[in-house]
Short mmCIF file of C-alpha atoms in Angstrom, two decimals:
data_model
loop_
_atom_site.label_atom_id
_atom_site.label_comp_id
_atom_site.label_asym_id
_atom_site.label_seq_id
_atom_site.Cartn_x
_atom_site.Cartn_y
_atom_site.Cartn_z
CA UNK A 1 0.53 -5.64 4.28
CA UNK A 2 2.69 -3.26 2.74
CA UNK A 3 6.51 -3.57 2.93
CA UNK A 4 8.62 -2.52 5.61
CA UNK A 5 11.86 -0.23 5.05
CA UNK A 6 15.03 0.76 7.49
CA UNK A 7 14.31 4.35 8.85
CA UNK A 8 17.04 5.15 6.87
CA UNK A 9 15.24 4.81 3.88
CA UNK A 10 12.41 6.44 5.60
CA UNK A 11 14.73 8.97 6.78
CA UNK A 12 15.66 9.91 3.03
CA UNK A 13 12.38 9.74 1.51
CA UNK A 14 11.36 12.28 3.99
CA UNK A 15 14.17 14.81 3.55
CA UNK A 16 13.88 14.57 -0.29
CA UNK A 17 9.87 15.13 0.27
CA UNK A 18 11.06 18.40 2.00
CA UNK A 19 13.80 19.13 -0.57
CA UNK A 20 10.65 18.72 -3.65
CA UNK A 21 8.64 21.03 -1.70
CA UNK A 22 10.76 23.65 -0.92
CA UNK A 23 11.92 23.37 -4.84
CA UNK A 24 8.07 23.56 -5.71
CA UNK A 25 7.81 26.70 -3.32
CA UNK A 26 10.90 28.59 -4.75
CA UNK A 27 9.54 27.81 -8.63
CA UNK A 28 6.10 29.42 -8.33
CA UNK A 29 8.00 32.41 -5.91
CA UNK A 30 4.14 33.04 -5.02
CA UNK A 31 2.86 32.19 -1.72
CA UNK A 32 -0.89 31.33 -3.10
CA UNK A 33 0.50 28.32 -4.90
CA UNK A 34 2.56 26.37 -2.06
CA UNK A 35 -0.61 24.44 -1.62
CA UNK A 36 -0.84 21.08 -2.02
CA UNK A 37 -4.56 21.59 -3.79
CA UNK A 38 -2.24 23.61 -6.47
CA UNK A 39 -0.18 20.77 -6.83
CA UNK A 40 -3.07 18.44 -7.11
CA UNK A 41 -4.28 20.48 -10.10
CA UNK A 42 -1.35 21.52 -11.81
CA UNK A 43 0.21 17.71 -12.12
CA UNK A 44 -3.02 15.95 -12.66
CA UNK A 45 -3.52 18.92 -15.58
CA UNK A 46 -0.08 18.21 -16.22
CA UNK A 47 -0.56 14.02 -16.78
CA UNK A 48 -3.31 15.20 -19.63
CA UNK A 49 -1.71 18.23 -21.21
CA UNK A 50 -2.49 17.59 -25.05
CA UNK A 51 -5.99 18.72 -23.92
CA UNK A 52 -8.16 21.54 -22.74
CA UNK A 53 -10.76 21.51 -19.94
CA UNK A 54 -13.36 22.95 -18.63
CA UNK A 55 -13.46 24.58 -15.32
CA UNK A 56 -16.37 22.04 -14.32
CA UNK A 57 -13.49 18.95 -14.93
CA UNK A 58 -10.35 21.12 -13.45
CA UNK A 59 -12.72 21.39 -10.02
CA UNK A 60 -12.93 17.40 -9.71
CA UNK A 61 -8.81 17.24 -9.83
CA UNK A 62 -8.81 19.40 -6.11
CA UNK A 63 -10.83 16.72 -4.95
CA UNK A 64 -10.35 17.51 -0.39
CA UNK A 65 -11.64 21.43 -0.87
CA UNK A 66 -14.96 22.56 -1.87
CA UNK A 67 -16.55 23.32 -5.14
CA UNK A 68 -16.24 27.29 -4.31
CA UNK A 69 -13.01 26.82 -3.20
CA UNK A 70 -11.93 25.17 -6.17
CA UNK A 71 -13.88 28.03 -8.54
CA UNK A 72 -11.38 30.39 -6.66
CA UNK A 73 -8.05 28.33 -6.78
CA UNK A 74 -9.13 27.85 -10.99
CA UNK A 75 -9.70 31.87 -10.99
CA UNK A 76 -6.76 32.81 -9.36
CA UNK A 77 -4.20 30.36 -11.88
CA UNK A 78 -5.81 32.03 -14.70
CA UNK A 79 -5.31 35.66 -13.33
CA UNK A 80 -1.51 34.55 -12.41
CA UNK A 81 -1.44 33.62 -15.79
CA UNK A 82 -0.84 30.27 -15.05
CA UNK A 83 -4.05 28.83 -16.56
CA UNK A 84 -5.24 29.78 -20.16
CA UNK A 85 -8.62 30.71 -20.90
CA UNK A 86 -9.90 30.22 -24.73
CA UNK A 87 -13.14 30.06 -26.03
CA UNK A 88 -14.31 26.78 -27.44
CA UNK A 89 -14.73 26.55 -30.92
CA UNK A 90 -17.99 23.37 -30.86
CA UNK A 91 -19.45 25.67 -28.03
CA UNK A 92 -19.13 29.00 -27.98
CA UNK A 93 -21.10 29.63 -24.39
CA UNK A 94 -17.96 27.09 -22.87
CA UNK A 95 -14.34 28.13 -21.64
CA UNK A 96 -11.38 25.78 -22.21
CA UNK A 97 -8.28 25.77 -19.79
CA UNK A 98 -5.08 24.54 -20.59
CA UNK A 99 -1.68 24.94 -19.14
CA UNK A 100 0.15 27.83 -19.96
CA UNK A 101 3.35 27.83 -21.72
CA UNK A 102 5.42 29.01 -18.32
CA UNK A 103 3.42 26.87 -15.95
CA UNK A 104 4.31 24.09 -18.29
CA UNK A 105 7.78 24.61 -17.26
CA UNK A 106 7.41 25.59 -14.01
CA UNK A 107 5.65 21.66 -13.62
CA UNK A 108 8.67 19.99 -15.82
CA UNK A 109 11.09 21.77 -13.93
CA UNK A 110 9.60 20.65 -10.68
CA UNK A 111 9.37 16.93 -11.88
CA UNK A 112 12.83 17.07 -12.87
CA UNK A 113 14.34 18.64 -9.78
CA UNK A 114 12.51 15.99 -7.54
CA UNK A 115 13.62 13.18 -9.45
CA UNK A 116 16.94 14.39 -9.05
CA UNK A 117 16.47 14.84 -5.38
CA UNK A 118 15.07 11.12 -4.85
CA UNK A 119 18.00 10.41 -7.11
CA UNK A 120 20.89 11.91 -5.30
CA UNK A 121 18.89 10.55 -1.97
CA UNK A 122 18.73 7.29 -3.25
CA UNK A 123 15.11 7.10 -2.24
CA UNK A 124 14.76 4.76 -5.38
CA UNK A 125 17.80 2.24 -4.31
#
């Protein structure tokens, strides 16, 4: 059974959530991206970043929408310039993604701010 904490603790977990969102929201500045399947993708690319996917692997890290959906979200990131599209070199009929330099530090800046937010919130304490 998991542990128990005061709604005060609760209480500032929750507000810091909101505080990470709205910091996630004001980074990206686009609408399209204040979606948690966007987050999803972007982090769990994010975890890995010393290597380049394919689309087929990027569509299992948005794992709640569908396969088209996904095709889309991948589409739109690399239009935004977000996402980085190079040919790969062992297979020239594939596409590798990686993280672009800016969403990079779009992600790091995120990470950082919401640490600081738990921090200051003492969600951690």
């Amino acid at each position: 059974m998991p542990k128990k904490y005061a709604d005060r603790r609760r209480r500032a977990f929750v507000i810091a959530l909101q505080e990470s969102d709205a910091h996630w929201g004001a980074l990206f500045g686009d609408e399209v991206f204040y979606d948690l399947n966007y987050s999803d993708l972007f982090t769990r690319m994010w975890l890995a970043r010393d290597r380049a996917f394919t689309k087929t692997e990027l569509y299992r890290f948005m794992p709640k929408v569908s396969h088209r959906t996904a095709v889309k979200y991948v589409q739109t990131a690399i239009e935004k310039g977000l996402l980085d599209e190079t040919v790969d070199e062992q297979d020239r009929r594939r596409r590798r993604i990686t993280m672009s330099p800016q969403l990079l530090k779009v992600i790091e800046d995120f990470l950082d701010a919401s640490l600081q937010t738990f921090e200051k919130r003492r969600v951690f304490s």
